Every structure is written in structure tokens, then in C-alpha cells.
Amino acid sequence: MRVIVTGGAGFIGSALTRKLVGEGLAEVTVVDALTYAGSLETLAPIADRAGYRFVHADIRDRAAMTRVVEETRPDALIHLAAESHVDRSIDGPGDFVETNVLGTFVLLECARAYWSALDTPARAAFRFHHVSTDEVFGSLGPSGAFSETTPYAPNSPYAASKAGSDHLVRAWGETYGLPVVTTNCTNNYGPFQFPEKLIPLMILNALEGKALPVYGQGENVRDWLHVEDHVDALWTVCRRGRPGAVYAIGGEAERRNIDVVRTLCAILDDRRPEGAPHDRLITFVTDRPGHDARYAMDISLIRRELGWAPSRGFEQGLAETVDWYLQNSAFWQAIRAGRYGGQRLGLDPAARAVSR
């Protein structure tokens, strides 16, 4: 099976590529623009393996995307390329609209042109798999969960841009018959995550003895999904999902942000006792503008139809993630010294004024 993975040098895309190539499940062409969060280091474990190819290109470049599709002749295109950090979307929403909306449009058109020329069996087998987020649904109250039929109500520029891309994918399926599937997942964590996100940021700040900034009082709730569980779900959906279907993917591991940080501190107290107690570094800071209160996913559809469910318990996965960052300091030290030093993002004054 031949697969194109866009954003394949990013956190989730590289985990998917390592799985597919490392386990001999598919030949993979990775397309990535190598923006700040993309790194070929994430693909180093499979870089010399047969069945792997890397193309440095931007998904907004229609000519480049057409070439990649024509050269690869894929059985599936799994679309993970995106600007993905909410805080950065507050400071610079334009990049999110261009990459997440326009880039998805370009890919859909390239895929449609290729798919239209296939013979009937190949057309039926082809999949355009769009990978999205639970954030498109907005914010939950203290109970309930998002599902495949939850109305869209995005609250951040990031979420709005992903909602727009979801709607484009659905429309190309309905209008042109392109066999699309969409997955909306909860918060991911695990190896190789860029350290602007909560879990790696807290790990690295704690190791360096820096403040652990928690928004508001840390009461916001997220459902956590280990990235390797996520890519198992993605591959399952890509191979067996119904054309036109949407699947909610979650870890069934809801935690308040403050509880996640305290659990990390406890793990680090055990792994690095010289810095203990690490929870003394917790610092409550001004909340993010438009910060959604709670996310959770009802994963009954994917469990029932495709037999997928998360395999890692959160505490186990979190301990494994801490150990990975401890054992792979070269990965994050290079980032901290150059591309991102851990400073707070998402502090645009206009955004704060609107939120008040």
C-alpha cells in the first residue's frame, strides 16, 4: 500500500510514519514544509528503511502537491499537516487560515484530480483521510462528551481554521464523491512532541528548575491520548473506515490541567529527586483568552464499528513520556536553544481586550 502523509515530520505525523514504515505496513511519502515544529530528527529511526521517502514542500503549493501525488500514485492520503498550537493562533491567526484552510483545499483538489483518473476498483479503494481535533466543537460543561454529531462551535482561531478544513473535506465528499474520512481526536502526548504544549513544557521547565505556568487555576479539563494509540486509530480508520464517515478518537482519560502537572511533578520527584519537590515550581498565570473549559470524546462509534480503543493508561503513558524526555535530551535541548525557549505565547493585547 502506498500512502502520502502530510505533516509527516511533525509530532503525530512522524509517529504514524514510524509505525507504517517500521512495521512494514505501507510505503510512505512524507510531505512537510519543516516549519518550526517539524524536524527530520523525528523520522531518523526509519530514515534508511525501504519504503520511506521525504519531500520538502508546502501543502499550499499546488504544483508541488500535484507532482507528489502523480509520482507517488497513493492508495491513501493522510492529511496531518497543520498549524496546531492555540496560543500561536491567538498571536498570528493568518498562518492558521492559510495552512489549515487553503492548504486543505489544495490537497483536496490534487487528490480529486488524481482519484478521478483511476480505474473503478482503485477509485473505490482510495481514501482521503483528514485528521482534525476535538476543539472544533467548542467547550463542554461539567458533564457529557463530544461525538460525531456534535454541532461545531470553535472558539479559537486554531479551532476555527480546523473547523473550516473539516467542512471542506465533507463538501468534497458530498459534492464530488471523493472517498473521504475525518477523525477528530483529543489532546495527544508522547515522544517527540514540540515543547510548546503542556506536558513537554512542564517536563522541561521542571528539569531546568523554572516556573511551571498553569493557566487560571488549572481547572480546565482535557482528555489525554497517547500518540501511539492515536496512530493505531488513524491506520485503522484509513484502512477500514466508511467513506464519508467521521470518527471521534479519545483516550478516555479526562484530567484537570493542574492534576496533570502535579502527576508530572510526582514522577519527576522519583526520577530526579535532586529537584524535588517539583510542585513548588507551580505558578498560576493569567488564563488564555477564550480558554475552553472541558473536552471529552465519546468513542463508542469507532469502538463498535472498527474495534479500536486506547491501550495505554494515562499514568503509564505519562511516566513513559517523562522517561523518553529524560533519555533524549539532545532533541529538546536543541529546540530550547534555538527555535523555542519556553516563553509564553498567545498574549496578543487585542485578543485579551476582546476576551474581557
Short mmCIF file of C-alpha atoms in Angstrom, two decimals:
data_model
loop_
_atom_site.label_atom_id
_atom_site.label_comp_id
_atom_site.label_asym_id
_atom_site.label_seq_id
_atom_site.Cartn_x
_atom_site.Cartn_y
_atom_site.Cartn_z
CA MET A 1 0.00 0.00 0.00
CA ARG A 2 1.30 3.47 -0.91
CA VAL A 3 0.47 6.36 1.41
CA ILE A 4 1.19 10.09 1.45
CA VAL A 5 1.43 11.56 4.95
CA THR A 6 1.33 15.35 5.03
CA GLY A 7 2.93 16.89 8.09
CA GLY A 8 4.89 13.67 8.47
CA ALA A 9 7.84 15.35 10.20
CA GLY A 10 5.60 16.70 12.95
CA PHE A 11 4.60 15.07 16.22
CA ILE A 12 1.66 12.87 15.17
CA GLY A 13 2.66 12.52 11.52
CA SER A 14 6.12 11.22 12.38
CA ALA A 15 4.67 8.72 14.87
CA LEU A 16 2.37 7.45 12.12
CA THR A 17 5.24 7.25 9.62
CA ARG A 18 7.49 5.41 12.07
CA LYS A 19 4.70 2.88 12.61
CA LEU A 20 3.86 2.32 8.94
CA VAL A 21 7.43 2.09 7.70
CA GLY A 22 8.89 0.46 10.81
CA GLU A 23 6.28 -2.31 10.79
CA GLY A 24 6.30 -2.71 7.01
CA LEU A 25 2.63 -1.76 6.72
CA ALA A 26 2.94 0.73 3.86
CA GLU A 27 5.29 2.65 1.62
CA VAL A 28 5.18 6.24 2.86
CA THR A 29 5.94 9.53 1.16
CA VAL A 30 6.19 12.24 3.80
CA VAL A 31 5.40 15.81 2.75
CA ASP A 32 6.44 18.51 5.20
CA ALA A 33 7.36 22.18 4.97
CA LEU A 34 9.66 21.82 8.02
CA THR A 35 8.29 24.84 9.81
CA TYR A 36 9.31 25.46 13.44
CA ALA A 37 7.59 22.30 14.78
CA GLY A 38 8.75 19.92 12.05
CA SER A 39 12.05 18.07 12.26
CA LEU A 40 13.68 15.29 10.29
CA GLU A 41 15.06 14.07 13.60
CA THR A 42 11.59 12.66 14.32
CA LEU A 43 12.00 10.41 11.28
CA ALA A 44 15.61 9.38 11.90
CA PRO A 45 14.63 5.91 13.23
CA ILE A 46 13.24 4.93 9.81
CA ALA A 47 15.19 7.27 7.51
CA ASP A 48 17.24 4.45 5.97
CA ARG A 49 14.37 2.00 5.61
CA ALA A 50 12.99 0.90 2.29
CA GLY A 51 9.56 2.31 1.59
CA TYR A 52 10.24 5.79 3.01
CA ARG A 53 10.59 8.98 1.01
CA PHE A 54 10.67 12.59 2.15
CA VAL A 55 9.54 15.60 0.10
CA HIS A 56 10.21 19.10 1.42
CA ALA A 57 7.18 21.06 0.24
CA ASP A 58 4.34 23.29 1.39
CA ILE A 59 0.80 21.92 1.09
CA ARG A 60 -0.34 25.32 -0.23
CA ASP A 61 1.87 24.83 -3.31
CA ARG A 62 -0.49 23.22 -5.82
CA ALA A 63 2.18 22.44 -8.40
CA ALA A 64 4.34 20.71 -5.81
CA MET A 65 1.41 18.76 -4.39
CA THR A 66 0.33 17.68 -7.87
CA ARG A 67 3.83 16.35 -8.54
CA VAL A 68 3.93 14.43 -5.27
CA VAL A 69 0.57 12.80 -5.91
CA GLU A 70 1.39 11.91 -9.52
CA GLU A 71 4.81 10.48 -8.59
CA THR A 72 3.54 8.52 -5.57
CA ARG A 73 0.24 7.28 -7.00
CA PRO A 74 -1.07 6.72 -3.48
CA ASP A 75 -3.77 4.40 -2.23
CA ALA A 76 -4.41 6.89 0.58
CA LEU A 77 -3.54 10.44 1.54
CA ILE A 78 -3.46 11.02 5.29
CA HIS A 79 -3.58 14.74 5.93
CA LEU A 80 -1.94 15.82 9.19
CA ALA A 81 -0.13 19.00 8.07
CA ALA A 82 -1.44 21.91 10.11
CA GLU A 83 -0.62 24.83 12.31
CA SER A 84 -1.77 23.41 15.61
CA HIS A 85 -0.96 25.47 18.71
CA VAL A 86 -3.85 27.53 20.10
CA ASP A 87 -1.59 30.14 21.70
CA ARG A 88 0.23 30.80 18.41
CA SER A 89 -3.12 31.15 16.64
CA ILE A 90 -4.00 33.97 19.02
CA ASP A 91 -0.82 35.84 18.12
CA GLY A 92 -0.89 35.09 14.37
CA PRO A 93 -4.18 33.70 13.02
CA GLY A 94 -3.30 34.31 9.37
CA ASP A 95 -0.85 31.40 9.18
CA PHE A 96 -3.56 29.10 10.53
CA VAL A 97 -6.10 30.15 7.93
CA GLU A 98 -3.61 29.83 5.08
CA THR A 99 -2.20 26.43 6.05
CA ASN A 100 -5.23 24.74 7.58
CA VAL A 101 -7.91 26.04 5.21
CA LEU A 102 -6.16 26.91 1.96
CA GLY A 103 -3.69 24.02 2.29
CA THR A 104 -6.52 21.55 2.78
CA PHE A 105 -8.32 22.94 -0.27
CA VAL A 106 -5.20 22.48 -2.41
CA LEU A 107 -4.78 18.89 -1.24
CA LEU A 108 -8.42 18.08 -1.88
CA GLU A 109 -8.20 19.38 -5.43
CA CYS A 110 -4.97 17.49 -6.14
CA ALA A 111 -6.45 14.31 -4.68
CA ARG A 112 -9.67 14.77 -6.67
CA ALA A 113 -7.83 15.18 -9.96
CA TYR A 114 -5.77 12.06 -9.29
CA TRP A 115 -8.69 9.99 -7.99
CA SER A 116 -10.93 10.91 -10.94
CA ALA A 117 -8.47 9.32 -13.37
CA LEU A 118 -8.21 5.98 -11.52
CA ASP A 119 -9.97 2.84 -12.65
CA THR A 120 -13.13 1.82 -10.79
CA PRO A 121 -11.58 -0.56 -8.20
CA ALA A 122 -8.79 1.91 -7.36
CA ARG A 123 -11.30 4.76 -7.05
CA ALA A 124 -13.33 2.71 -4.59
CA ALA A 125 -10.25 1.78 -2.54
CA PHE A 126 -8.73 5.28 -2.34
CA ARG A 127 -9.08 7.32 0.86
CA PHE A 128 -8.50 10.98 1.69
CA HIS A 129 -8.13 10.85 5.47
CA HIS A 130 -8.37 14.22 7.17
CA VAL A 131 -7.03 14.39 10.73
CA SER A 132 -8.71 17.01 12.90
CA THR A 133 -9.31 17.97 16.52
CA ASP A 134 -11.98 17.97 19.21
CA GLU A 135 -11.51 21.72 19.53
CA VAL A 136 -13.81 22.33 16.57
CA PHE A 137 -16.74 21.50 18.88
CA GLY A 138 -16.04 24.26 21.39
CA SER A 139 -16.32 23.77 25.13
CA LEU A 140 -18.19 21.25 27.29
CA GLY A 141 -19.82 21.81 30.65
CA PRO A 142 -19.11 19.53 33.62
CA SER A 143 -20.81 16.53 32.02
CA GLY A 144 -21.32 14.95 28.61
CA ALA A 145 -18.94 14.32 25.72
CA PHE A 146 -18.41 15.32 22.11
CA SER A 147 -19.46 12.89 19.41
CA GLU A 148 -19.52 12.70 15.64
CA THR A 149 -22.81 14.63 15.59
CA THR A 150 -21.88 17.45 17.97
CA PRO A 151 -22.52 20.89 16.38
CA TYR A 152 -19.41 22.90 15.56
CA ALA A 153 -18.65 25.87 17.82
CA PRO A 154 -14.93 26.71 17.55
CA ASN A 155 -13.66 29.33 20.00
CA SER A 156 -10.03 29.94 18.96
CA PRO A 157 -8.53 30.90 15.60
CA TYR A 158 -6.88 27.46 15.53
CA ALA A 159 -10.17 25.67 16.15
CA ALA A 160 -11.97 27.82 13.57
CA SER A 161 -9.35 27.05 10.92
CA LYS A 162 -9.65 23.33 11.59
CA ALA A 163 -13.44 23.56 11.51
CA GLY A 164 -13.16 25.21 8.10
CA SER A 165 -10.95 22.40 6.83
CA ASP A 166 -13.37 19.77 8.19
CA HIS A 167 -16.22 21.38 6.28
CA LEU A 168 -14.19 21.48 3.07
CA VAL A 169 -13.43 17.77 3.35
CA ARG A 170 -17.07 16.91 3.94
CA ALA A 171 -18.15 19.06 0.99
CA TRP A 172 -15.66 17.42 -1.39
CA GLY A 173 -17.07 14.07 -0.35
CA GLU A 174 -20.68 15.15 -0.82
CA THR A 175 -20.22 17.20 -4.00
CA TYR A 176 -17.57 15.28 -5.90
CA GLY A 177 -17.85 11.81 -4.39
CA LEU A 178 -14.23 11.84 -3.18
CA PRO A 179 -13.94 9.00 -0.63
CA VAL A 180 -13.08 10.99 2.48
CA VAL A 181 -12.90 10.10 6.17
CA THR A 182 -12.36 12.52 9.03
CA THR A 183 -11.12 11.86 12.55
CA ASN A 184 -11.40 14.30 15.46
CA CYS A 185 -9.08 13.50 18.33
CA THR A 186 -8.40 14.71 21.86
CA ASN A 187 -5.11 16.05 23.26
CA ASN A 188 -2.10 13.92 22.29
CA TYR A 189 1.10 13.39 24.25
CA GLY A 190 4.21 11.23 23.92
CA PRO A 191 7.71 11.18 22.36
CA PHE A 192 8.95 13.93 20.03
CA GLN A 193 6.22 16.45 20.93
CA PHE A 194 7.34 20.03 20.37
CA PRO A 195 7.81 21.60 23.82
CA GLU A 196 5.26 24.39 23.48
CA LYS A 197 2.48 22.00 24.55
CA LEU A 198 1.54 21.45 28.18
CA ILE A 199 3.16 18.11 29.01
CA PRO A 200 6.62 18.56 27.43
CA LEU A 201 6.75 22.20 28.54
CA MET A 202 6.13 21.21 32.15
CA ILE A 203 8.68 18.39 32.00
CA LEU A 204 11.43 20.59 30.61
CA ASN A 205 10.72 23.58 32.84
CA ALA A 206 10.80 21.29 35.88
CA LEU A 207 14.11 19.76 34.81
CA GLU A 208 15.56 23.26 34.44
CA GLY A 209 14.12 24.49 37.75
CA LYS A 210 11.88 27.02 36.04
CA ALA A 211 8.32 28.03 36.90
CA LEU A 212 5.55 25.68 35.79
CA PRO A 213 2.96 28.15 34.41
CA VAL A 214 -0.60 26.89 34.80
CA TYR A 215 -3.38 28.93 33.21
CA GLY A 216 -6.03 30.28 35.58
CA GLN A 217 -6.41 27.85 38.46
CA GLY A 218 -5.71 24.78 36.33
CA GLU A 219 -9.36 23.72 36.36
CA ASN A 220 -9.62 23.22 32.57
CA VAL A 221 -10.17 19.56 31.71
CA ARG A 222 -8.68 17.68 28.77
CA ASP A 223 -8.96 14.08 27.60
CA TRP A 224 -5.45 12.70 27.01
CA LEU A 225 -4.50 10.24 24.27
CA HIS A 226 -1.05 8.73 23.81
CA VAL A 227 0.22 9.44 20.30
CA GLU A 228 0.90 5.76 19.59
CA ASP A 229 -2.70 4.90 20.46
CA HIS A 230 -3.78 7.72 18.16
CA VAL A 231 -1.78 6.49 15.17
CA ASP A 232 -3.16 2.98 15.68
CA ALA A 233 -6.62 4.53 15.41
CA LEU A 234 -5.65 6.54 12.32
CA TRP A 235 -4.39 3.49 10.49
CA THR A 236 -7.49 1.52 11.45
CA VAL A 237 -9.75 4.26 10.11
CA CYS A 238 -7.70 4.74 6.96
CA ARG A 239 -7.96 1.03 6.08
CA ARG A 240 -11.45 0.23 7.28
CA GLY A 241 -13.40 3.43 7.84
CA ARG A 242 -16.57 4.08 5.85
CA PRO A 243 -16.25 6.71 3.11
CA GLY A 244 -17.89 9.90 4.29
CA ALA A 245 -17.73 8.87 7.96
CA VAL A 246 -16.41 10.88 10.89
CA TYR A 247 -14.83 9.11 13.86
CA ALA A 248 -14.25 10.60 17.31
CA ILE A 249 -10.99 9.42 18.88
CA GLY A 250 -10.17 9.87 22.55
CA GLY A 251 -8.13 8.43 25.37
CA GLU A 252 -10.91 8.17 27.96
CA ALA A 253 -8.51 9.87 30.35
CA GLU A 254 -10.01 13.17 31.46
CA ARG A 255 -7.80 15.17 33.80
CA ARG A 256 -7.71 18.74 35.08
CA ASN A 257 -4.61 20.55 33.90
CA ILE A 258 -3.43 21.10 37.47
CA ASP A 259 -3.72 17.36 38.15
CA VAL A 260 -1.65 16.56 35.06
CA VAL A 261 1.06 18.95 36.24
CA ARG A 262 1.05 17.53 39.76
CA THR A 263 1.30 13.98 38.42
CA LEU A 264 4.27 15.02 36.30
CA CYS A 265 5.88 16.56 39.36
CA ALA A 266 5.44 13.34 41.33
CA ILE A 267 7.02 11.29 38.52
CA LEU A 268 9.94 13.71 38.34
CA ASP A 269 10.34 13.61 42.12
CA ASP A 270 11.00 9.90 41.69
CA ARG A 271 13.17 10.19 38.54
CA ARG A 272 15.07 13.35 39.54
CA PRO A 273 14.90 13.58 43.34
CA GLU A 274 17.59 16.27 43.43
CA GLY A 275 14.97 18.72 42.16
CA ALA A 276 12.17 17.60 44.47
CA PRO A 277 9.58 18.64 45.33
CA HIS A 278 8.92 19.81 41.80
CA ASP A 279 5.41 21.02 42.60
CA ARG A 280 6.97 24.00 44.41
CA LEU A 281 7.54 25.39 40.88
CA ILE A 282 3.81 25.52 40.01
CA THR A 283 2.79 29.10 39.24
CA PHE A 284 -0.75 30.18 38.33
CA VAL A 285 -0.79 32.72 35.49
CA THR A 286 -3.41 34.79 33.65
CA ASP A 287 -5.69 32.49 31.71
CA ARG A 288 -5.58 32.09 27.94
CA PRO A 289 -8.15 34.22 26.04
CA GLY A 290 -11.19 32.13 25.15
CA HIS A 291 -9.88 29.10 27.05
CA ASP A 292 -12.32 26.18 26.62
CA ALA A 293 -13.36 24.66 29.94
CA ARG A 294 -13.51 20.98 29.11
CA TYR A 295 -13.08 18.48 26.28
CA ALA A 296 -14.12 14.82 26.26
CA MET A 297 -14.90 12.33 23.49
CA ASP A 298 -17.50 9.62 23.14
CA ILE A 299 -15.57 6.92 21.26
CA SER A 300 -18.38 4.38 21.07
CA LEU A 301 -18.65 4.58 17.26
CA ILE A 302 -15.03 3.70 16.48
CA ARG A 303 -15.09 1.04 19.20
CA ARG A 304 -18.27 -0.50 17.83
CA GLU A 305 -17.54 -0.28 14.09
CA LEU A 306 -13.80 -0.78 13.95
CA GLY A 307 -12.88 -2.38 17.27
CA TRP A 308 -10.45 0.33 18.33
CA ALA A 309 -9.92 1.54 21.89
CA PRO A 310 -6.93 3.15 23.62
CA SER A 311 -4.48 0.65 25.10
CA ARG A 312 -2.37 2.81 27.44
CA GLY A 313 -3.46 4.02 30.83
CA PHE A 314 -2.70 7.71 31.31
CA GLU A 315 -0.36 7.33 34.28
CA GLN A 316 1.63 4.63 32.47
CA GLY A 317 1.84 6.70 29.31
CA LEU A 318 2.83 9.82 31.23
CA ALA A 319 5.65 8.02 33.04
CA GLU A 320 6.90 6.60 29.72
CA THR A 321 6.81 10.10 28.23
CA VAL A 322 8.83 11.58 31.10
CA ASP A 323 11.39 8.80 30.68
CA TRP A 324 11.63 9.50 26.95
CA TYR A 325 12.40 13.19 27.51
CA LEU A 326 14.96 12.28 30.15
CA GLN A 327 16.66 9.86 27.76
CA ASN A 328 16.51 12.12 24.69
CA SER A 329 17.76 15.44 25.96
CA ALA A 330 19.54 16.24 22.66
CA PHE A 331 16.14 16.51 20.95
CA TRP A 332 14.71 19.15 23.26
CA GLN A 333 17.91 20.97 24.22
CA ALA A 334 18.46 21.94 20.57
CA ILE A 335 14.91 23.30 20.40
CA ARG A 336 15.23 25.22 23.68
CA ALA A 337 18.50 26.76 22.47
CA GLY A 338 17.07 27.90 19.14
CA ARG A 339 13.52 27.60 17.85
CA TYR A 340 11.62 27.92 21.13
CA GLY A 341 12.94 28.70 24.60
CA GLY A 342 9.75 28.04 26.54
CA GLN A 343 8.39 31.60 26.60
CA ARG A 344 4.65 32.14 26.92
CA LEU A 345 2.70 32.58 23.69
CA GLY A 346 -0.84 33.78 22.99
CA LEU A 347 -0.61 37.15 24.70
CA ASP A 348 -1.82 39.35 21.85
CA PRO A 349 -3.20 42.54 23.51
CA ALA A 350 -6.15 42.83 21.12
CA ALA A 351 -7.14 39.24 21.87
CA ARG A 352 -7.02 39.94 25.59
CA ALA A 353 -9.17 43.05 25.17
CA VAL A 354 -11.77 41.09 23.23
CA SER A 355 -11.82 38.29 25.81
CA ARG A 356 -12.65 40.78 28.56
#
